[in-house]
C-alpha positions in Angstrom: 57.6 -78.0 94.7 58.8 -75.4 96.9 56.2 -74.3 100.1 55.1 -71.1 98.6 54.0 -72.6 95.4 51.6 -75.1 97.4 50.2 -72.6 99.5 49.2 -70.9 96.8 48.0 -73.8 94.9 45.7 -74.8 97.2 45.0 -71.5 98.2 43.9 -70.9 94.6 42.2 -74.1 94.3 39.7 -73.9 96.8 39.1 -70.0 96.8 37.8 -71.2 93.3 35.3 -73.9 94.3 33.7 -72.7 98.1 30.9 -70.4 97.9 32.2 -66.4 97.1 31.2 -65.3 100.6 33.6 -67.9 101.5 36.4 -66.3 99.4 38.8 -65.3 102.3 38.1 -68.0 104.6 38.7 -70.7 101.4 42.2 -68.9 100.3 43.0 -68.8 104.3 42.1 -72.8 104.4 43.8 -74.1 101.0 46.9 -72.0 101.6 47.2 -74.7 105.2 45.8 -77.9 103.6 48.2 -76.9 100.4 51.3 -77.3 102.3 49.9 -79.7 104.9 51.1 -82.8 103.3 54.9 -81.6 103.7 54.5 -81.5 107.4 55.8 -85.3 107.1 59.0 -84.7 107.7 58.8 -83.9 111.1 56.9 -86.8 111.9 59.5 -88.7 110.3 62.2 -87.0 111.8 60.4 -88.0 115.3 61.0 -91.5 114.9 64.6 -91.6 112.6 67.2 -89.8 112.1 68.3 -92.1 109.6 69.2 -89.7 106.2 68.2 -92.4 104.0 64.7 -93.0 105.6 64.1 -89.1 105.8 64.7 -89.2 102.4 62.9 -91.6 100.8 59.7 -91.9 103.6 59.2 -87.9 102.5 56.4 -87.6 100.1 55.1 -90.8 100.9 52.2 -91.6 103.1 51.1 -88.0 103.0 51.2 -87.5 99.5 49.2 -90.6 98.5 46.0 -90.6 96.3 44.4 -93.4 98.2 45.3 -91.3 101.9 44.5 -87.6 101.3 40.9 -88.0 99.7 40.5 -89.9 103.1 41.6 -87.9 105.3 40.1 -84.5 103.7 36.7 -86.1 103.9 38.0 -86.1 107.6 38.6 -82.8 108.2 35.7 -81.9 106.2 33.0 -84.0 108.6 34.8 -82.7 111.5 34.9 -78.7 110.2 31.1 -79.6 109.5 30.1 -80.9 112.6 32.0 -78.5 115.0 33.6 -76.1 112.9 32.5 -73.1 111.5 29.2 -72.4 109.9 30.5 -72.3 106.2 31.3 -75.7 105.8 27.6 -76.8 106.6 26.3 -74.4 104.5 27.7 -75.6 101.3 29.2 -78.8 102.2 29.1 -80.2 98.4 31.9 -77.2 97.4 33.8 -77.2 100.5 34.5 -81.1 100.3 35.3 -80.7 96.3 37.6 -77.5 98.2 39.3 -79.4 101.3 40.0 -82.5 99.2 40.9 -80.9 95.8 43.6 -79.0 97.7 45.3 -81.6 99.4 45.5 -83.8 96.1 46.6 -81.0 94.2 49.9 -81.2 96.2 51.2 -84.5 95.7 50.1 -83.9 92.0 52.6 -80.9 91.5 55.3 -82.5 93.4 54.8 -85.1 90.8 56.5 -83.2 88.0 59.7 -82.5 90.0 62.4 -85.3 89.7 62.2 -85.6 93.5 60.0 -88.9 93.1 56.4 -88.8 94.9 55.0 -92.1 96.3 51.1 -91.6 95.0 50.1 -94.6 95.3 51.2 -95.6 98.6 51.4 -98.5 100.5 51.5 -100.0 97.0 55.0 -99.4 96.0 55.8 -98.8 92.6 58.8 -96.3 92.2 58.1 -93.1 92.9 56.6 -90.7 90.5 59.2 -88.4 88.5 57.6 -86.5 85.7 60.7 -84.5 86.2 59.2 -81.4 83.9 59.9 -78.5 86.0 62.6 -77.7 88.9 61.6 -77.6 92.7 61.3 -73.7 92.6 60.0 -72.2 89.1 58.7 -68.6 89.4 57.1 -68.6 86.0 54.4 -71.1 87.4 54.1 -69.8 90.7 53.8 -66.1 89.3 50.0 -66.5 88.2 48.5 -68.2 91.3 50.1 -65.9 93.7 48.9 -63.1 91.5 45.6 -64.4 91.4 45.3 -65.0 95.4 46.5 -61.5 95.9 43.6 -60.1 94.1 41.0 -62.1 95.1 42.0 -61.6 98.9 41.1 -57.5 97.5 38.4 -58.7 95.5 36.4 -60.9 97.9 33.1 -61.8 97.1 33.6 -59.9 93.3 33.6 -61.2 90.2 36.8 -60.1 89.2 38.0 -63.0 92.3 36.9 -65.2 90.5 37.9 -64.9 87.1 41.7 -64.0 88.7 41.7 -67.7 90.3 40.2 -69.3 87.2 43.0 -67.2 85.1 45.6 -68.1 87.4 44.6 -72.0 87.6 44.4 -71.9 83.7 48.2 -70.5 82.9 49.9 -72.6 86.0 48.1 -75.5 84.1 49.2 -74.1 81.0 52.8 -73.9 82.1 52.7 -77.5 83.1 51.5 -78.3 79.9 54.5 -76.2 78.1 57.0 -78.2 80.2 55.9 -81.7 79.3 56.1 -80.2 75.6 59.9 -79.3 76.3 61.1 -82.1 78.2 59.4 -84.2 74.9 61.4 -82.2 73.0 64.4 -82.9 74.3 63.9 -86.4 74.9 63.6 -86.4 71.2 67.2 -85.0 71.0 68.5 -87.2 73.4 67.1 -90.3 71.8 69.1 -89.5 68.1 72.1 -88.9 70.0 72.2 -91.6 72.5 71.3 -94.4 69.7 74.0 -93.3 67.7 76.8 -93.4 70.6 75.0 -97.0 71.3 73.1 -96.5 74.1 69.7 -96.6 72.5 68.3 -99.0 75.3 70.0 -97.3 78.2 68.4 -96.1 81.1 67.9 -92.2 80.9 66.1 -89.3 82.1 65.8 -85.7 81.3 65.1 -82.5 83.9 65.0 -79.2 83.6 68.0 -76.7 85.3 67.0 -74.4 88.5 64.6 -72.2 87.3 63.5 -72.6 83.7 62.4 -74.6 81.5 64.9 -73.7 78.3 67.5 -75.3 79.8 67.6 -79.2 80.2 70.0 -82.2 81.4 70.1 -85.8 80.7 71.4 -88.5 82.2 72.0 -91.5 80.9 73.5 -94.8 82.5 76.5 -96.8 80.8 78.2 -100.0 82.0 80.9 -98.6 83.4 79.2 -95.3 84.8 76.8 -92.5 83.0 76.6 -89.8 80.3 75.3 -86.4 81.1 73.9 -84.2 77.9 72.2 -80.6 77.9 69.9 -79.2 75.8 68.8 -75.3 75.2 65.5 -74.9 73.7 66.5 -71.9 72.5 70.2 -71.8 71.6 70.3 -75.3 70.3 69.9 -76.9 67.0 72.4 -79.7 66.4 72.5 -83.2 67.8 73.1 -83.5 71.7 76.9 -83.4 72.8 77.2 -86.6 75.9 79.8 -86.2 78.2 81.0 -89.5 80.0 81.7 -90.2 83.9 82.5 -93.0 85.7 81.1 -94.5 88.7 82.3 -98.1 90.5 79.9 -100.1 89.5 81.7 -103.1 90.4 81.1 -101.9 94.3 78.3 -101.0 94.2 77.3 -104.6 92.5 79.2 -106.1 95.2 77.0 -104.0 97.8 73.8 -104.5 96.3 72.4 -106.9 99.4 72.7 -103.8 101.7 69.3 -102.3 102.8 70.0 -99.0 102.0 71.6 -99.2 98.8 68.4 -101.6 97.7 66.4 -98.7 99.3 68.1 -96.0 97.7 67.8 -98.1 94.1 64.1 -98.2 94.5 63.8 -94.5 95.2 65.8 -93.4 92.4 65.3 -96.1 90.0 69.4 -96.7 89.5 70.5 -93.0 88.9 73.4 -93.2 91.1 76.8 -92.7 91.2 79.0 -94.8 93.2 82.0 -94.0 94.9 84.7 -94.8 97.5 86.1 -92.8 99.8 88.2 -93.7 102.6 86.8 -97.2 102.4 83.2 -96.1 102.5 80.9 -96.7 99.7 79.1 -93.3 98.8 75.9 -93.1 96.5 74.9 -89.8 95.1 71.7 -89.0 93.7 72.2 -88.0 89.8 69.0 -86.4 89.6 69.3 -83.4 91.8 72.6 -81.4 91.6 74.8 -80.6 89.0 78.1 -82.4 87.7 80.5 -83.0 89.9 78.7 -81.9 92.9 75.3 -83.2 93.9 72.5 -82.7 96.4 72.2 -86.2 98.2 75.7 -88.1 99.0 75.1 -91.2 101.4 78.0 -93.0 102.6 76.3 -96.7 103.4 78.6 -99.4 103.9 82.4 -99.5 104.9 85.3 -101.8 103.5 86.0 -104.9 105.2 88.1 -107.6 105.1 87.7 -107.1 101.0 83.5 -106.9 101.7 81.3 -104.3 102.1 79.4 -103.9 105.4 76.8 -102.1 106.0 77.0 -99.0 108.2 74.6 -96.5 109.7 73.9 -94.2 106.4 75.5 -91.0 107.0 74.9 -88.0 104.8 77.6 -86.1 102.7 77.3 -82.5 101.8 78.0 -81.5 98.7 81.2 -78.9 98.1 79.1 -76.0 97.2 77.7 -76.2 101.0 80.9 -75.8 102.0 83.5 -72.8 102.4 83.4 -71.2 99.7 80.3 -73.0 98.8 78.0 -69.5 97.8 80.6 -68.4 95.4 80.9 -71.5 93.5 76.7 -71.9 93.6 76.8 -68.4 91.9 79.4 -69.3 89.6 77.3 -72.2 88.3 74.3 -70.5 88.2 75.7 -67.5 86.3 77.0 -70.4 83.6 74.0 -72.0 83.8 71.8 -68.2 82.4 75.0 -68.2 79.7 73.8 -71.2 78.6 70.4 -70.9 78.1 70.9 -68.2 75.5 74.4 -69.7 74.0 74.9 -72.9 71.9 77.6 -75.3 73.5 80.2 -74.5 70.5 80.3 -71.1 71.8 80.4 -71.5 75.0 83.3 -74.2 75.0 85.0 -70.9 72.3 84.5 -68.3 75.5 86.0 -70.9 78.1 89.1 -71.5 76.0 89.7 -68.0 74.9 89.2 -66.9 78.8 91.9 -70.0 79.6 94.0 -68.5 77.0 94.2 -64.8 78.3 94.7 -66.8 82.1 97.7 -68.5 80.4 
């Protein structure tokens, strides 16, 4: 999730557990150990520039269960033995606080699509619960009210119950977007089985911002099918619209590091491509059809075999000129959307192409 959210995650989450004397100082402390764990990428970036190692090394060793209980029982004997008083005066409830608002982190990063590595050095793929979007306000909203006013309300009840009310509808939010995304994995599932792709490989994430709006992605032989689904508009079966990808190179570059690195990340959801003799992946979970976040060009045409190359990144076209106006464009299409079935909004393009004509 996006930096503010943490902060005030683990602001929130440890202003509710330390002592109420402690409010400020515990908001002040979880606000630092909430985003803490994102400081990894300048370490990484320290040691690599590699875009294919700062990608998928992110939200790894610092976001694992078996590392951060460990290393906030660290800071928590060090606070206690040469910190500040308030540690050693309730140390139960400020260990439950310093350690409590690190895990929180890697927990909420969990339901983006990003893929978290929580159980690092093990290495199973990355988590990717993949309910809500990097930055949604409507779960951020409750825990940055509820820090505001128990930075005002200090050592008052009213501090308290604004945390505890906060915690309770972020949670509840969560909750609500592992209801949607079931919901339209339900969808998904009766259309994909009837186009014959009952067994294939899918997954489902909410658009920027929401969670009334979702996309699916599903992988066929000869590329993938991309679906989306309005809670609130929608009623039908799911409409699939097919793409291809060159599966056959990226088969034929599958013994290259970082396309078996990139595979493990994202479990497969790529898109293969060649450009000027270079093999480019692109991440299909973040970005939006054509154009998506994370393009890697990693291995060049050669005598009729792929080699591998120094990964470079590709940006997509919407950070290029012109790259604000087609973001808004989207984004604007995107609100329609939400409120419009698919029928009428394929009636509004063609009726607008129709006046253009």
């Amino acid at each position: 999730m996006d930096s503010l959210s943490q902060i005030v995650l683990g602001g929130a989450v440890a202003a509710a557990i330390a002592p109420a004397a402690h409010r400020r100082a515990a908001l002040l402390a979880g606000a630092v150990l909430g985003t803490l764990p994102d400081l990894d990428g300048l370490l990484i970036a320290a040691f690599t520039r590699d875009p294919v190692s700062l990608m998928t090394i992110h939200r790894s060793f610092s976001h694992s269960l078996l590392v951060l209980p460990l290393l906030g029982t660290l800071i928590w004997w060090l606070y206690r033995r040469f910190g500040h008083g308030r540690v050693a005066a309730a140390p139960v409830r400020w260990w439950w606080a310093i350690v409590l608002a690190l895990v929180t982190h890697p927990l909420l990063d969990a339901f983006t699509v990003y893929g978290t590595q929580l159980w690092w050095p093990l290495m199973p793929p990355p988590a990717m619960w993949s309910s809500v979007f990097i930055i949604d306000p409507l779960y951020t909203v409750w825990l940055l009210l509820a820090c505001v006013i128990a930075w005002f309300a200090r050592a008052r009840p009213l501090a308290q119950r604004a945390l505890v009310a906060g915690l309770v509808l972020s949670c509840g939010y969560l909750g609500w977007s592992l209801q949607a995304k079931a919901q339209v994995d339900r969808a998904a599932d009766q259309a994909l089985a009837a186009m014959g792709l009952a067994d294939a490989p899918r997954f489902s994430v909410p658009m920027p911002f929401n969670t009334l709006l979702w996309r699916v992605v599903a992988m066929t032989p000869s590329g993938y099918v991309v679906g989306d689904r309005s809670l609130w508009a929608d009623r039908g079966p799911m409409h699939f619209t097919g793409y291809s990808s060159n599966v056959q190179a990226l088969r034929q570059a599958t013994d290259i590091a970082a396309v078996q690195r990139l595979q493990w990340f994202n479990r497969g959801f790529m898109r293969a491509q060649v450009r000027d003799g270079e093999l480019v992946l692109s991440d299909l979970r973040m970005g939006l059809e054509p154009d998506y976040n994370f393009n890697f060009a990693v291995a060049r045409s050669e005598d009729g075999r792929w080699q591998a190359m120094a990964p470079e990144q590709v940006r997509p076209a919407y950070r290029g000129q012109g790259g604000r106006e087609l973001l808004k464009q989207r984004l604007a299409g995107m609100w329609q959307r939400i409120w419009t079935p698919p029928e009428d909004v394929q009636a509004d393009a063609h009726g607008v192409n129709a006046r253009q004509g």
